Amino acid sequence: MLMPEPDPQILARRKELAERLRQAVPDGVIEDEASRRVYEQDALTAYRQLPMIVVLPSSTEEVAAVLRICSSMGVKVVPRGAGTSLSGGALPLADGVLLGLARLNRILDIDYDNRTVTCQPGVTNLAISRAVDARGFYYAPDPSSQIACTIGGNVAENSGGVHCLKYGLTTNNVLGVQLVTIDGEVLHIGGRHLDAEGYDLLGILTGSEGLLGVVTEVTVRILPKPETARALLIGFASNEAAGDTVAAIIGAGIIPAGMEMMDKPAIHAAEAFVHVGYPLDVEALLIVELDGPGAEVDHLCEAVTRIARERGAVSCRMSNSEAERLSFWAGRKAAFPAVGRISPDYLCMDGTIPRKALPAVLARLRELESEFGLRVANVFHAGDGNLHPLILFDSNAPGELERAEAFGAAILRLCVQVGGVLTGEHGVGIEKRDLMPEQFTETDLAHQQRLKCAFDPAGLLNPGKVFPVLHRCAELGRMHVHRGQLAFPDIPRF
Amino acid sequence: MPFARHNVTTLVPRTPAEVTDAVRWALSAGEPLEVAGTGSKRALGRPVVASHRLNLSALSGIVSYEPEELVLTARAGTGMQEIEALLAQRNQCLAFEPPDLGPLLGASGIPNAGERERGRDAGSAAAAGGTFGGVISTGYSGPRRFKAGAVRDHVLGIAAVSGRGEAFVGGGKVVKNVTGYDLPKLLTGAFGTLAVLTEISVKVLPAPEDTRTVLVDGLSPREAVQLMTRVLQSPLDVTGASHVPVGVRAPGKSLDASITALRLEGFRPSVEFRLTQLRTLVASSGPVVVLEREESKVFWQAVRDVQPFVPLEEGDRASVWRISAPPAQGAAVLERIQESIPETRAFFDWGGGLIWLRVPNDTGVEPKAIAARIREALVASGGHATLVRAPESVRAVVDVFQPPAAGVAELSRRVKLQFDPSCVLNPGRLYVGV
Ligand SMILES: Cc1cc2nc3c(=O)[nH]c(=O)nc-3n(C[C@H](O)[C@H](O)[C@H](O)COP(=O)(O)OP(=O)(O)OC[C@H]3O[C@@H](n4cnc5c(N)ncnc54)[C@H](O)[C@@H]3O)c2cc1C
């Protein structure tokens, strides 16, 4: 993976930069190598890079001061939350400042009447739900990394979770942000009201992977907790039968709170790890969660069970207690560490496909396994077509990382070929950067990059991520108008 | 009349390629375009200063609809009636409940030339409810907004032609996607000022099997907002919460009474179960009436389409504002507005978070001063106000859309110039210079 060449002139000014940063953030500038090492990678562990300097501001003013210094000196900045990105979004740059936001970790306001929480970006996802739990509320998007990942990181990645089928991704649950631009200007977008005015800047900031600005405050919507939730654990003899069942449930007008699928290798790995009684003699397992008032949940559990049986389910269990419901989820939620136990390393992929393509894609994955000589375990947000194939490999075996990456790229190409996309929730980062042309033309990408030019014309915020080639804004700005050469088009008019 | 309207050419492209041609021609000729579907929402926004018009109503048709994928793709000029009818066949819907603002906007002061032409553009069935592209470009959502999300939350992918005369796509055709910037959201609600939408993919959802509405009688706006807040804090999952005060008409309500309406939707057993709980919750607040399925639909359609303020007579020059505020502060915001402009009338949607405000023509206060007073009332709580209905002469001088703070305004201008550097698309429709 090629990153931008470090600029020797910037490296030469490191001392001067550290001095100036220390004036802005007296207790938060890290220069010594051992302490910088902590920040050298995120959860895409195949890549590491020591940052030039780490800065840990504790207020919006300090963030603004840091950005003003960096932009005036032409220094690149990589924002970082908890570093759980699976796409390398928080990978540092050798000639860049790593801007850690973990110290901005206060919940600023809880407004039950308007059903919002306003907090700093370093607050963890789970901490928001915990803060409002006693009053019967929660924050809906629930990435599996929710104990660790920050709300700022969630906004930057537009993260999802198993409940986003019914409750949406981060973008559908954020009402406002405070943003610091690369020039150090503090902007407020949205608030506690619905639908921020003007262009949907909130919509493009969410999921912008730290390339447009630094989020220093977030206002999210909280929801009253559903009265009840129950899960069904349904086994199938084939992936096709499981896939058909998913389509039939949605076809029947039911949007479950979550609908997850695991294939045989994933089921076995999870069961060996958490021992929750997953059936081992099935090819595919569905976990379907229904939530809402008791009467509704009972009604829907019955309907889903009937649909599954009609499509050949070989086993079906319904949770009868909260403990049992959580045990059904325990295996799914621990799927990554479980796979980590059966393989020295794994790569987690994240494409989305139209649901109907699922059986064909899984069949093709089996063929690719033999082509690349590597195994795959699949966990799958089946309800919204988001695949997470886990490619098992050993980074100590020569050539295996490269083979695993090539396999991953083949899977993502396949997703695009069947009408899907490169990433459903983990982001492009560096991981899928060079695959962007599979999904988008030059012109498509140029229009995306022009947004970057509106926010950060010098390209100092998190460069090297998302876009395969970061064109200069001056070049992107040029217009090719052929005055007089275009014939008036043959379009009906009156 | 502020602008000369003779010699207006209307281009009617039939394919995305013809849209590209049209924009390129506009660029090369240095002639801006006014972009419209059937023109049903032309009277919304600042008047556009453009020499030519791009009418997208011939760029129509469903491209694909896969109910089990919950995705529908259609050309921008497709009539909303066609889309809604198709979805209804498969018991699905656009969960954001797009309003039909046609009746509200229809009689406002569009100059005669425009009126004539609109009649001609709208010669098809597409006129009622407007076009798909128009609904997405204006970005207005109905009563279910606080529960189901806004238009922008349902737009998955777009194909468009930017003001650079270049065709591009953004987003995708699957329900979960974070690949690249979310251009579909940027173009939603952008009033055609960045790019001309040619094709849009949206997420569709199952239509609710059943619905019922609980009406509570006799509350003041303050009491109503308190009650709606209490209900929205409960897990009863209401999908509509509206208050229509004394002096404002609504289906099934007399002028001298007020009603607070709470809607339940979903599977029958669930609706019945929650109805009992909801009745208990509101019992102490006032006399209760329950609207059955059909009556309930009529009521919410009226709220959605701002029927209470649809002019009853020709020549009604009242203005209508749309105000988004933090829901629990809705009543306080209205009180502040009515202190400074007592003649105004309003009703609430979104549990208090959406205020529709009618300002009669004879307040004796200058339009600019009215705008200032309304926006002043929002300073404490946050929120924004849009002048949705007003004569063109008023919309030309008042900030129709809430002017953003300086930094955001500058960023918005830069975004506009990246997509439309020569300002050939709907110049001035959003803000001066945008
Ligand atoms: C075990 C595991 C399970 C996971 N499960 C899920 C899952 O279920 N769903 C899902 O969607 N993701 C999942 N992830 C991915 C990851 O947790 C999310 O992407 C998360 O949102 C990243 O948050 P973070 O605080 O760790 O951000 P980081 O990794 O630190 O940063 C991520 C990106 O955000 C930028 N950024 C961070 N903070 C800010 C800020 N304040 N302002 C601007 N930019 C910022 C960074 O520059 C970087 O580009 C999982 C990861 C792991 C390791």
mmCIF file of C-alpha atoms in Angstrom, chain B residues 282-399:
data_model
loop_
_atom_site.group_PDB
_atom_site.id
_atom_site.type_symbol
_atom_site.label_atom_id
_atom_site.label_comp_id
_atom_site.label_asym_id
_atom_site.label_seq_id
_atom_site.Cartn_x
_atom_site.Cartn_y
_atom_site.Cartn_z
ATOM 1 C CA VAL B 282 -53.334 10.217 27.779
ATOM 2 C CA ALA B 283 -56.483 9.552 29.849
ATOM 3 C CA SER B 284 -55.912 12.340 32.352
ATOM 4 C CA SER B 285 -55.165 14.945 29.667
ATOM 5 C CA GLY B 286 -58.634 15.362 28.188
ATOM 6 C CA PRO B 287 -61.503 13.724 26.315
ATOM 7 C CA VAL B 288 -60.289 11.132 23.802
ATOM 8 C CA VAL B 289 -61.554 10.088 20.374
ATOM 9 C CA VAL B 290 -60.025 7.323 18.269
ATOM 10 C CA LEU B 291 -59.830 7.685 14.495
ATOM 11 C CA GLU B 292 -60.113 4.406 12.638
ATOM 12 C CA ARG B 293 -57.924 3.475 9.706
ATOM 13 C CA GLU B 294 -59.436 5.568 6.901
ATOM 14 C CA GLU B 295 -60.212 8.648 8.985
ATOM 15 C CA SER B 296 -56.716 8.447 10.378
ATOM 16 C CA LYS B 297 -55.232 8.477 6.880
ATOM 17 C CA VAL B 298 -57.277 11.508 5.903
ATOM 18 C CA PHE B 299 -56.170 13.389 8.996
ATOM 19 C CA TRP B 300 -52.441 12.734 8.526
ATOM 20 C CA GLN B 301 -52.576 13.495 4.857
ATOM 21 C CA ALA B 302 -53.990 16.887 5.789
ATOM 22 C CA VAL B 303 -51.160 17.493 8.259
ATOM 23 C CA ARG B 304 -48.598 16.251 5.734
ATOM 24 C CA ASP B 305 -49.827 18.506 2.924
ATOM 25 C CA VAL B 306 -50.307 21.568 5.181
ATOM 26 C CA GLN B 307 -53.988 21.529 4.309
ATOM 27 C CA PRO B 308 -54.939 23.834 7.197
ATOM 28 C CA PHE B 309 -53.144 26.651 5.368
ATOM 29 C CA VAL B 310 -54.100 25.863 1.795
ATOM 30 C CA PRO B 311 -55.726 29.082 0.594
ATOM 31 C CA LEU B 312 -59.503 28.888 0.417
ATOM 32 C CA GLU B 313 -59.923 31.744 -1.970
ATOM 33 C CA GLU B 314 -58.172 33.069 -5.039
ATOM 34 C CA GLY B 315 -55.842 35.943 -4.284
ATOM 35 C CA ASP B 316 -55.038 34.863 -0.722
ATOM 36 C CA ARG B 317 -51.676 36.524 -0.196
ATOM 37 C CA ALA B 318 -50.899 35.122 3.235
ATOM 38 C CA SER B 319 -47.418 33.723 3.764
ATOM 39 C CA VAL B 320 -46.676 30.297 5.173
ATOM 40 C CA TRP B 321 -43.483 29.496 7.072
ATOM 41 C CA ARG B 322 -42.041 26.120 7.933
ATOM 42 C CA ILE B 323 -40.064 26.113 11.168
ATOM 43 C CA SER B 324 -37.910 23.301 12.506
ATOM 44 C CA ALA B 325 -37.115 23.600 16.224
ATOM 45 C CA PRO B 326 -36.174 21.256 19.045
ATOM 46 C CA PRO B 327 -39.558 19.530 19.597
ATOM 47 C CA ALA B 328 -39.901 20.214 23.318
ATOM 48 C CA GLN B 329 -39.351 23.947 22.668
ATOM 49 C CA GLY B 330 -41.990 24.131 19.916
ATOM 50 C CA ALA B 331 -44.662 25.824 22.003
ATOM 51 C CA ALA B 332 -42.215 28.337 23.486
ATOM 52 C CA VAL B 333 -40.973 29.267 20.020
ATOM 53 C CA LEU B 334 -44.518 29.861 18.852
ATOM 54 C CA GLU B 335 -45.290 31.978 21.924
ATOM 55 C CA ARG B 336 -42.309 34.193 21.160
ATOM 56 C CA ILE B 337 -43.403 34.600 17.550
ATOM 57 C CA GLN B 338 -46.982 35.413 18.535
ATOM 58 C CA GLU B 339 -45.791 38.009 21.005
ATOM 59 C CA SER B 340 -44.193 39.958 18.166
ATOM 60 C CA ILE B 341 -46.710 39.084 15.417
ATOM 61 C CA PRO B 342 -50.013 38.320 17.163
ATOM 62 C CA GLU B 343 -51.938 37.756 13.901
ATOM 63 C CA THR B 344 -50.056 34.551 13.106
ATOM 64 C CA ARG B 345 -51.665 31.094 13.349
ATOM 65 C CA ALA B 346 -49.806 27.802 13.568
ATOM 66 C CA PHE B 347 -50.038 24.061 13.936
ATOM 67 C CA PHE B 348 -47.444 21.540 15.052
ATOM 68 C CA ASP B 349 -46.140 18.297 13.617
ATOM 69 C CA TRP B 350 -43.203 16.095 14.712
ATOM 70 C CA GLY B 351 -44.183 16.261 18.375
ATOM 71 C CA GLY B 352 -43.664 20.023 18.383
ATOM 72 C CA GLY B 353 -40.503 20.013 16.246
ATOM 73 C CA LEU B 354 -42.173 21.239 13.065
ATOM 74 C CA ILE B 355 -44.244 24.406 13.153
ATOM 75 C CA TRP B 356 -46.303 25.506 10.171
ATOM 76 C CA LEU B 357 -47.010 29.204 10.564
ATOM 77 C CA ARG B 358 -49.461 31.346 8.629
ATOM 78 C CA VAL B 359 -48.817 35.075 8.471
ATOM 79 C CA PRO B 360 -51.699 37.070 7.024
ATOM 80 C CA ASN B 361 -50.968 39.748 4.487
ATOM 81 C CA ASP B 362 -52.330 42.594 6.575
ATOM 82 C CA THR B 363 -50.101 42.575 9.656
ATOM 83 C CA GLY B 364 -48.724 45.955 8.699
ATOM 84 C CA VAL B 365 -45.231 44.588 9.278
ATOM 85 C CA GLU B 366 -42.704 44.561 6.430
ATOM 86 C CA PRO B 367 -41.902 41.058 5.084
ATOM 87 C CA LYS B 368 -38.244 41.466 6.035
ATOM 88 C CA ALA B 369 -39.178 42.416 9.577
ATOM 89 C CA ILE B 370 -41.491 39.405 9.812
ATOM 90 C CA ALA B 371 -38.650 37.130 8.770
ATOM 91 C CA ALA B 372 -36.371 38.742 11.319
ATOM 92 C CA ARG B 373 -38.892 38.354 14.147
ATOM 93 C CA ILE B 374 -39.537 34.698 13.334
ATOM 94 C CA ARG B 375 -35.845 33.910 13.223
ATOM 95 C CA GLU B 376 -35.227 35.928 16.351
ATOM 96 C CA ALA B 377 -37.651 33.617 18.154
ATOM 97 C CA LEU B 378 -35.417 30.661 17.268
ATOM 98 C CA VAL B 379 -32.154 32.050 18.559
ATOM 99 C CA ALA B 380 -32.479 30.634 22.060
ATOM 100 C CA SER B 381 -33.443 27.096 21.067
ATOM 101 C CA GLY B 382 -31.747 26.664 17.692
ATOM 102 C CA GLY B 383 -33.614 25.681 14.564
ATOM 103 C CA HIS B 384 -34.486 27.307 11.278
ATOM 104 C CA ALA B 385 -37.358 28.885 9.402
ATOM 105 C CA THR B 386 -38.181 28.718 5.691
ATOM 106 C CA LEU B 387 -40.646 30.910 3.862
ATOM 107 C CA VAL B 388 -42.513 28.225 1.947
ATOM 108 C CA ARG B 389 -45.385 30.171 0.497
ATOM 109 C CA ALA B 390 -45.315 33.821 -0.474
ATOM 110 C CA PRO B 391 -45.782 35.997 -3.519
ATOM 111 C CA GLU B 392 -42.740 36.091 -5.756
ATOM 112 C CA SER B 393 -42.156 39.751 -4.996
ATOM 113 C CA VAL B 394 -41.753 38.849 -1.324
ATOM 114 C CA ARG B 395 -39.553 35.833 -1.989
ATOM 115 C CA ALA B 396 -37.259 38.022 -4.051
ATOM 116 C CA VAL B 397 -36.458 40.331 -1.150
ATOM 117 C CA VAL B 398 -36.660 38.095 1.939
ATOM 118 C CA ASP B 399 -34.191 35.337 2.829
#
